[in-house]
Amino acid sequence: MLIKSTEKLKVLIVVSEATIIETSKKKLLNLIQKLGETFKNNNNLIEGLCLVVTQHKNLKLVKMRNGLLKILKEQDGKEGFSSSQRNILEFLSSDRSQIAFFDSPHEEGPIYDKDKSVILNCIKKITYIKNLEPSISIGSYAKSFIKNLIEKFDKDVENFISLKFDSAFLNYINELIDNHDNTVKKLRERLNGLIEELKKISDAEDLQTFENNLDQILSIVKLLNKNDLECELSKKISQLKFIKLVKPETLNRNTKSWYHVITKLIKIIKFISSEPKPIINNNKLIFKGIIIGTEDIAKKISSSISEINMYSLNSIFIDEDINAPGVILTLISPQLRVVGKQREINLKGKSGSHHKEKANDGIEEKANDGIEEKANDGIEEKLTMELKKSSINKRCMV
């Protein structure tokens, strides 16, 4: 991970004199082989390579290079001698190589200033290697560990989305509706915005899309303002990056195990935010839905309507005045929510026809008890309701 995230570096290899002068040269060849396997583009590696040898004797640079050249000639063409070994030995045996020596220490502590100066001088002479891509080899035990890690990762992601994310998202929708203090139109716009965010999550199972999916879910979790879930998912994304680095060929994602949660959430929001479809039956106008606003019915009222019934499973928003003279209005919902400082529902009745002011005998009929009573067979019926903003959280019928 360190090499992967580093833009440029220099490589310093420290070996003992015994490794160099060993008769079989097995240790040296294994070292060079592992060095070549560590990086994919080992042709670039040699430009930034410095070899440091701890010595008991006074080794000479020319003799060291000649010895490395001899090893190269002996091994070249043999079975198992790799191109990376050839490239590295060819470079180290040339006069372009940077090789330093210092006396083998007898106890712990800093090396002598003279030896340190020689090593630092060699390091300065080599160039930085850019974009050096690591090639990671994995042993059998590590492969088994990574396999178990991937299985656990898949299960953790499935549980996170199916249980924690699902629950947190539904709670967020409830809170969004409960705390909304604007029109139904604005609420539906916010809910539809959530649908668009969920639609960015794909059911494709390729690795890059899967990684993008987790990033998108993380952005939604941040919107939910759930710090614990954000921290948990961020760790999972870091795990994915590690697995992707060491064993990308094993990452066949099983998106189907949790994608049904995303489609379910989209369906729920669509159901909640859908506008109520008006039903007209015998001059009755009926609205049924999850969230309804008086602005939904205002444009549907006509002179032929004598009764309006609104049934909501969550909230009715009084977000527009209603002017419906003579109409019977019924509002049934767990919550009535007034949007704005004041709203008016005017159900003023239609006036009946008046009698003549005088009786048939020409004598004006008037009550003498101090209360004037006008003869009127259609007493003017007026019902004007002014709703001031308040918290109405119980089942209401108007």
CSV table of C-alpha atoms in Angstrom, one decimal, residues 103-386:
chain,number,residue,atom,x,y,z
A,103,ASP,CA,32.1,-2.2,8.2
A,104,SER,CA,29.7,-4.7,9.7
A,105,PRO,CA,28.6,-3.4,13.1
A,106,HIS,CA,29.5,-5.4,16.3
A,107,GLU,CA,26.8,-3.8,18.4
A,108,GLU,CA,23.6,-1.7,18.1
A,109,GLY,CA,24.0,2.0,17.4
A,110,PRO,CA,24.5,4.5,14.6
A,111,ILE,CA,27.0,3.8,11.9
A,112,TYR,CA,30.2,5.8,11.6
A,113,ASP,CA,30.0,9.2,9.9
A,114,LYS,CA,32.4,8.2,7.2
A,115,ASP,CA,30.3,5.2,6.3
A,116,LYS,CA,27.1,7.2,6.5
A,117,SER,CA,28.6,9.8,4.1
A,118,VAL,CA,29.5,7.1,1.5
A,119,ILE,CA,26.0,5.7,1.6
A,120,LEU,CA,24.2,9.0,1.4
A,121,ASN,CA,26.5,10.0,-1.6
A,122,CYS,CA,25.4,6.8,-3.4
A,123,ILE,CA,21.7,7.5,-2.7
A,124,LYS,CA,22.1,11.1,-4.1
A,125,LYS,CA,23.5,9.8,-7.3
A,126,ILE,CA,20.6,7.5,-8.1
A,127,THR,CA,17.4,9.0,-9.6
A,128,TYR,CA,13.9,8.9,-8.2
A,129,ILE,CA,11.7,6.2,-9.9
A,130,LYS,CA,8.2,7.5,-10.8
A,131,ASN,CA,5.1,5.4,-11.2
A,132,LEU,CA,6.7,2.2,-10.0
A,133,GLU,CA,3.9,-0.3,-9.8
A,134,PRO,CA,4.2,-3.0,-7.2
A,135,SER,CA,3.7,-6.6,-8.0
A,136,ILE,CA,2.6,-8.4,-4.9
A,137,SER,CA,3.1,-12.1,-4.5
A,138,ILE,CA,0.9,-14.0,-2.0
A,139,GLY,CA,1.7,-17.2,-0.2
A,140,SER,CA,-0.8,-20.1,0.3
A,141,TYR,CA,-1.6,-19.0,3.9
A,142,ALA,CA,-2.2,-15.4,2.8
A,143,LYS,CA,-4.4,-16.6,0.0
A,144,SER,CA,-6.6,-18.5,2.5
A,145,PHE,CA,-6.7,-15.5,4.8
A,146,ILE,CA,-7.7,-13.2,1.9
A,147,LYS,CA,-10.4,-15.6,0.8
A,148,ASN,CA,-11.9,-15.6,4.2
A,149,LEU,CA,-11.6,-11.8,4.4
A,150,ILE,CA,-13.5,-11.4,1.1
A,151,GLU,CA,-16.3,-13.7,2.2
A,152,LYS,CA,-16.6,-11.7,5.5
A,153,PHE,CA,-16.5,-8.4,3.5
A,154,ASP,CA,-19.3,-9.5,1.2
A,155,LYS,CA,-21.5,-10.6,4.2
A,156,ASP,CA,-20.7,-7.4,6.1
A,157,VAL,CA,-21.7,-5.2,3.1
A,158,GLU,CA,-24.9,-7.2,2.6
A,159,ASN,CA,-25.9,-6.9,6.3
A,160,PHE,CA,-25.0,-3.2,6.4
A,161,ILE,CA,-27.2,-2.3,3.4
A,162,SER,CA,-30.1,-4.8,4.2
A,163,LEU,CA,-30.3,-3.9,7.9
A,164,LYS,CA,-28.6,-0.7,8.9
A,165,PHE,CA,-28.8,1.4,5.8
A,166,ASP,CA,-32.4,0.3,5.0
A,167,SER,CA,-33.6,1.2,8.5
A,168,ALA,CA,-31.7,4.5,8.7
A,169,PHE,CA,-33.0,5.6,5.3
A,170,LEU,CA,-36.7,4.8,6.2
A,171,ASN,CA,-36.3,6.7,9.5
A,172,TYR,CA,-34.9,9.6,7.6
A,173,ILE,CA,-37.9,9.7,5.3
A,174,ASN,CA,-40.2,9.8,8.3
A,175,GLU,CA,-38.2,12.6,9.9
A,176,LEU,CA,-38.2,14.5,6.6
A,177,ILE,CA,-42.0,14.4,6.4
A,178,ASP,CA,-42.5,15.1,10.1
A,179,ASN,CA,-40.2,18.2,10.0
A,180,HIS,CA,-41.3,19.5,6.7
A,181,ASP,CA,-42.8,23.0,7.0
A,182,ASN,CA,-43.4,23.9,3.4
A,183,THR,CA,-45.8,22.9,0.7
A,184,VAL,CA,-46.5,19.3,-0.4
A,185,LYS,CA,-45.0,20.2,-3.8
A,186,LYS,CA,-41.7,21.1,-2.1
A,187,LEU,CA,-41.8,17.9,-0.1
A,188,ARG,CA,-42.4,15.8,-3.2
A,189,GLU,CA,-39.4,17.5,-4.8
A,190,ARG,CA,-37.2,16.5,-1.9
A,191,LEU,CA,-38.4,12.9,-1.9
A,192,ASN,CA,-37.9,12.6,-5.7
A,193,GLY,CA,-34.4,14.0,-5.2
A,194,LEU,CA,-33.7,11.0,-2.9
A,195,ILE,CA,-35.0,8.7,-5.7
A,196,GLU,CA,-32.5,10.2,-8.1
A,197,GLU,CA,-29.7,9.5,-5.6
A,198,LEU,CA,-30.7,5.9,-5.2
A,199,LYS,CA,-30.9,5.4,-8.9
A,200,LYS,CA,-27.2,6.2,-9.2
A,201,ILE,CA,-26.6,2.8,-7.5
A,202,SER,CA,-26.3,0.1,-10.2
A,203,ASP,CA,-27.0,-3.6,-10.1
A,204,ALA,CA,-24.0,-4.3,-12.3
A,205,GLU,CA,-21.5,-6.6,-10.7
A,206,ASP,CA,-18.2,-5.5,-12.2
A,207,LEU,CA,-15.6,-4.3,-9.6
A,208,GLN,CA,-15.4,-0.7,-10.6
A,209,THR,CA,-19.2,-0.3,-10.6
A,210,PHE,CA,-19.4,-2.0,-7.2
A,211,GLU,CA,-16.8,0.4,-5.8
A,212,ASN,CA,-18.8,3.3,-7.3
A,213,ASN,CA,-21.9,1.9,-5.6
A,214,LEU,CA,-20.3,1.9,-2.2
A,215,ASP,CA,-19.1,5.5,-2.7
A,216,GLN,CA,-22.6,6.5,-3.7
A,217,ILE,CA,-24.2,4.8,-0.7
A,218,LEU,CA,-21.6,6.5,1.5
A,219,SER,CA,-22.7,9.9,0.1
A,220,ILE,CA,-26.3,9.1,1.0
A,221,VAL,CA,-25.3,8.0,4.5
A,222,LYS,CA,-23.6,11.4,4.9
A,223,LEU,CA,-27.0,13.0,3.9
A,224,LEU,CA,-28.7,10.9,6.6
A,225,ASN,CA,-26.3,12.4,9.1
A,226,LYS,CA,-25.4,9.1,10.6
A,227,ASN,CA,-21.8,9.4,11.7
A,228,ASP,CA,-21.6,5.8,13.0
A,229,LEU,CA,-22.8,4.3,9.7
A,230,GLU,CA,-20.5,6.7,7.8
A,231,CYS,CA,-17.5,5.5,9.8
A,232,GLU,CA,-18.4,1.8,9.4
A,233,LEU,CA,-18.9,2.0,5.6
A,234,SER,CA,-15.7,4.0,5.2
A,235,LYS,CA,-13.8,1.2,6.8
A,236,LYS,CA,-15.4,-1.3,4.4
A,237,ILE,CA,-14.4,0.8,1.4
A,238,SER,CA,-10.8,0.9,2.7
A,239,GLN,CA,-11.0,-2.9,3.0
A,240,LEU,CA,-12.2,-3.1,-0.6
A,241,LYS,CA,-9.2,-1.0,-1.8
A,242,PHE,CA,-6.8,-3.4,0.1
A,243,ILE,CA,-8.4,-6.5,-1.4
A,244,LYS,CA,-8.5,-4.9,-4.8
A,245,LEU,CA,-4.7,-4.2,-4.5
A,246,VAL,CA,-3.6,-7.7,-3.4
A,247,LYS,CA,-6.1,-10.0,-5.1
A,248,PRO,CA,-8.3,-8.2,-7.6
A,249,GLU,CA,-9.1,-11.3,-9.6
A,250,THR,CA,-11.1,-12.8,-6.7
A,251,LEU,CA,-13.5,-9.8,-6.6
A,252,ASN,CA,-16.6,-11.1,-8.3
A,253,ARG,CA,-19.2,-9.0,-6.5
A,254,ASN,CA,-22.6,-10.4,-5.5
A,255,THR,CA,-24.6,-7.2,-5.9
A,256,LYS,CA,-27.9,-9.2,-6.1
A,257,SER,CA,-27.7,-10.1,-2.4
A,258,TRP,CA,-28.5,-6.6,-1.4
A,259,TYR,CA,-29.7,-4.6,-4.5
A,260,HIS,CA,-33.3,-5.5,-3.7
A,261,VAL,CA,-33.1,-3.1,-0.8
A,262,ILE,CA,-32.4,-0.2,-3.2
A,263,THR,CA,-35.4,-1.0,-5.5
A,264,LYS,CA,-37.6,-1.4,-2.4
A,265,LEU,CA,-36.7,2.0,-1.1
A,266,ILE,CA,-37.3,3.6,-4.5
A,267,LYS,CA,-40.8,2.0,-4.7
A,268,ILE,CA,-41.6,3.2,-1.1
A,269,ILE,CA,-40.7,6.8,-1.9
A,270,LYS,CA,-42.6,6.8,-5.2
A,271,PHE,CA,-45.7,5.5,-3.3
A,272,ILE,CA,-45.4,8.1,-0.6
A,273,SER,CA,-44.7,11.0,-2.9
A,274,SER,CA,-47.3,10.2,-5.6
A,275,GLU,CA,-50.0,12.7,-6.1
A,276,PRO,CA,-53.5,11.5,-5.1
A,277,LYS,CA,-55.7,10.7,-8.0
A,278,PRO,CA,-59.1,12.3,-7.6
A,279,ILE,CA,-62.3,10.2,-7.6
A,280,ILE,CA,-65.6,11.8,-8.5
A,281,ASN,CA,-68.7,10.0,-7.5
A,282,ASN,CA,-72.2,11.5,-7.3
A,283,ASN,CA,-70.8,15.1,-7.0
A,284,LYS,CA,-68.4,13.8,-4.3
A,285,LEU,CA,-64.7,14.5,-4.8
A,286,ILE,CA,-62.5,12.0,-2.9
A,287,PHE,CA,-58.7,12.1,-2.4
A,288,LYS,CA,-56.7,9.2,-0.9
A,289,GLY,CA,-53.0,9.1,-0.3
A,290,ILE,CA,-50.0,9.2,2.1
A,291,ILE,CA,-49.3,12.9,2.0
A,292,ILE,CA,-51.9,15.3,0.6
A,293,GLY,CA,-52.0,19.0,0.4
A,294,THR,CA,-55.0,21.4,0.0
A,295,GLU,CA,-53.2,22.6,-3.1
A,296,ASP,CA,-53.9,19.2,-4.6
A,297,ILE,CA,-57.7,19.7,-4.3
A,298,ALA,CA,-57.9,23.5,-5.0
A,299,LYS,CA,-57.6,23.1,-8.7
A,300,LYS,CA,-60.1,20.2,-8.8
A,301,ILE,CA,-63.0,22.0,-7.1
A,302,SER,CA,-65.8,22.9,-9.5
A,303,SER,CA,-69.4,24.2,-9.1
A,304,SER,CA,-70.8,20.7,-9.5
A,305,ILE,CA,-68.9,19.4,-6.4
A,306,SER,CA,-71.0,19.3,-3.2
A,307,GLU,CA,-68.8,17.3,-1.0
A,308,ILE,CA,-65.0,16.8,-0.6
A,309,ASN,CA,-63.4,13.9,1.4
A,310,MET,CA,-59.6,13.8,2.0
A,311,TYR,CA,-58.1,10.7,3.5
A,312,SER,CA,-54.4,10.6,4.3
A,313,LEU,CA,-52.4,7.9,6.0
A,314,ASN,CA,-49.7,10.3,7.2
A,315,SER,CA,-50.3,14.1,6.9
A,316,ILE,CA,-52.7,16.6,5.3
A,317,PHE,CA,-50.9,19.9,4.6
A,318,ILE,CA,-53.1,23.0,4.7
A,319,ASP,CA,-50.8,24.7,2.2
A,320,GLU,CA,-53.3,26.6,0.1
A,321,ASP,CA,-56.6,28.4,1.0
A,322,ILE,CA,-59.8,26.6,0.1
A,323,ASN,CA,-62.8,28.5,-1.2
A,324,ALA,CA,-65.7,26.1,-1.6
A,325,PRO,CA,-69.1,27.8,-0.8
A,326,GLY,CA,-71.7,25.3,0.3
A,327,VAL,CA,-69.4,22.3,0.1
A,328,ILE,CA,-69.1,19.7,2.8
A,329,LEU,CA,-65.4,19.2,3.6
A,330,THR,CA,-64.0,16.2,5.5
A,331,LEU,CA,-60.3,15.9,6.4
A,332,ILE,CA,-59.2,12.6,8.0
A,333,SER,CA,-55.5,12.1,8.8
A,334,PRO,CA,-53.2,11.4,11.7
A,335,GLN,CA,-51.8,14.9,11.3
A,336,LEU,CA,-53.1,18.2,9.9
A,337,ARG,CA,-50.1,20.5,9.1
A,338,VAL,CA,-50.7,24.2,8.5
A,339,VAL,CA,-48.2,25.8,6.1
A,340,GLY,CA,-47.7,29.5,6.6
A,341,LYS,CA,-48.9,31.8,9.4
A,342,GLN,CA,-52.5,31.6,8.5
A,343,ARG,CA,-54.7,29.6,6.1
A,344,GLU,CA,-58.4,30.0,5.4
A,345,ILE,CA,-61.0,27.3,4.5
A,346,ASN,CA,-64.2,29.1,3.4
A,347,LEU,CA,-67.3,27.0,3.2
A,348,LYS,CA,-69.7,29.9,3.2
A,349,GLY,CA,-73.3,28.6,2.5
A,350,LYS,CA,-75.5,29.9,-0.3
A,351,SER,CA,-78.2,32.3,0.8
A,352,GLY,CA,-81.9,31.2,0.6
A,353,SER,CA,-84.7,33.4,-0.9
A,354,HIS,CA,-86.1,36.2,1.3
A,355,HIS,CA,-89.8,36.7,2.4
A,356,LYS,CA,-91.4,40.1,1.8
A,357,GLU,CA,-90.7,42.5,4.6
A,358,LYS,CA,-94.4,43.1,5.3
A,359,ALA,CA,-97.1,40.6,6.1
A,360,ASN,CA,-100.1,40.2,3.8
A,361,ASP,CA,-102.2,42.6,5.8
A,362,GLY,CA,-99.6,45.3,5.4
A,363,ILE,CA,-98.5,45.2,9.0
A,364,GLU,CA,-94.8,44.8,9.5
A,365,GLU,CA,-94.0,41.9,11.7
A,366,LYS,CA,-91.4,42.6,14.3
A,367,ALA,CA,-90.4,40.9,17.5
A,368,ASN,CA,-90.7,43.1,20.6
A,369,ASP,CA,-88.3,41.2,22.9
A,370,GLY,CA,-85.3,43.3,21.8
A,371,ILE,CA,-84.0,40.8,19.3
A,372,GLU,CA,-84.8,41.5,15.7
A,373,GLU,CA,-85.7,38.4,13.7
A,374,LYS,CA,-85.9,38.6,9.9
A,375,ALA,CA,-88.2,36.1,8.3
A,376,ASN,CA,-85.9,33.9,6.1
A,377,ASP,CA,-86.7,30.4,5.1
A,378,GLY,CA,-83.1,30.0,4.1
A,379,ILE,CA,-81.1,31.2,7.0
A,380,GLU,CA,-77.7,32.3,5.7
A,381,GLU,CA,-75.2,29.6,6.6
A,382,LYS,CA,-71.6,30.7,6.8
A,383,LEU,CA,-68.7,28.7,8.0
A,384,THR,CA,-65.3,30.3,7.7
A,385,MET,CA,-62.4,28.5,9.3
A,386,GLU,CA,-59.2,30.3,10.0
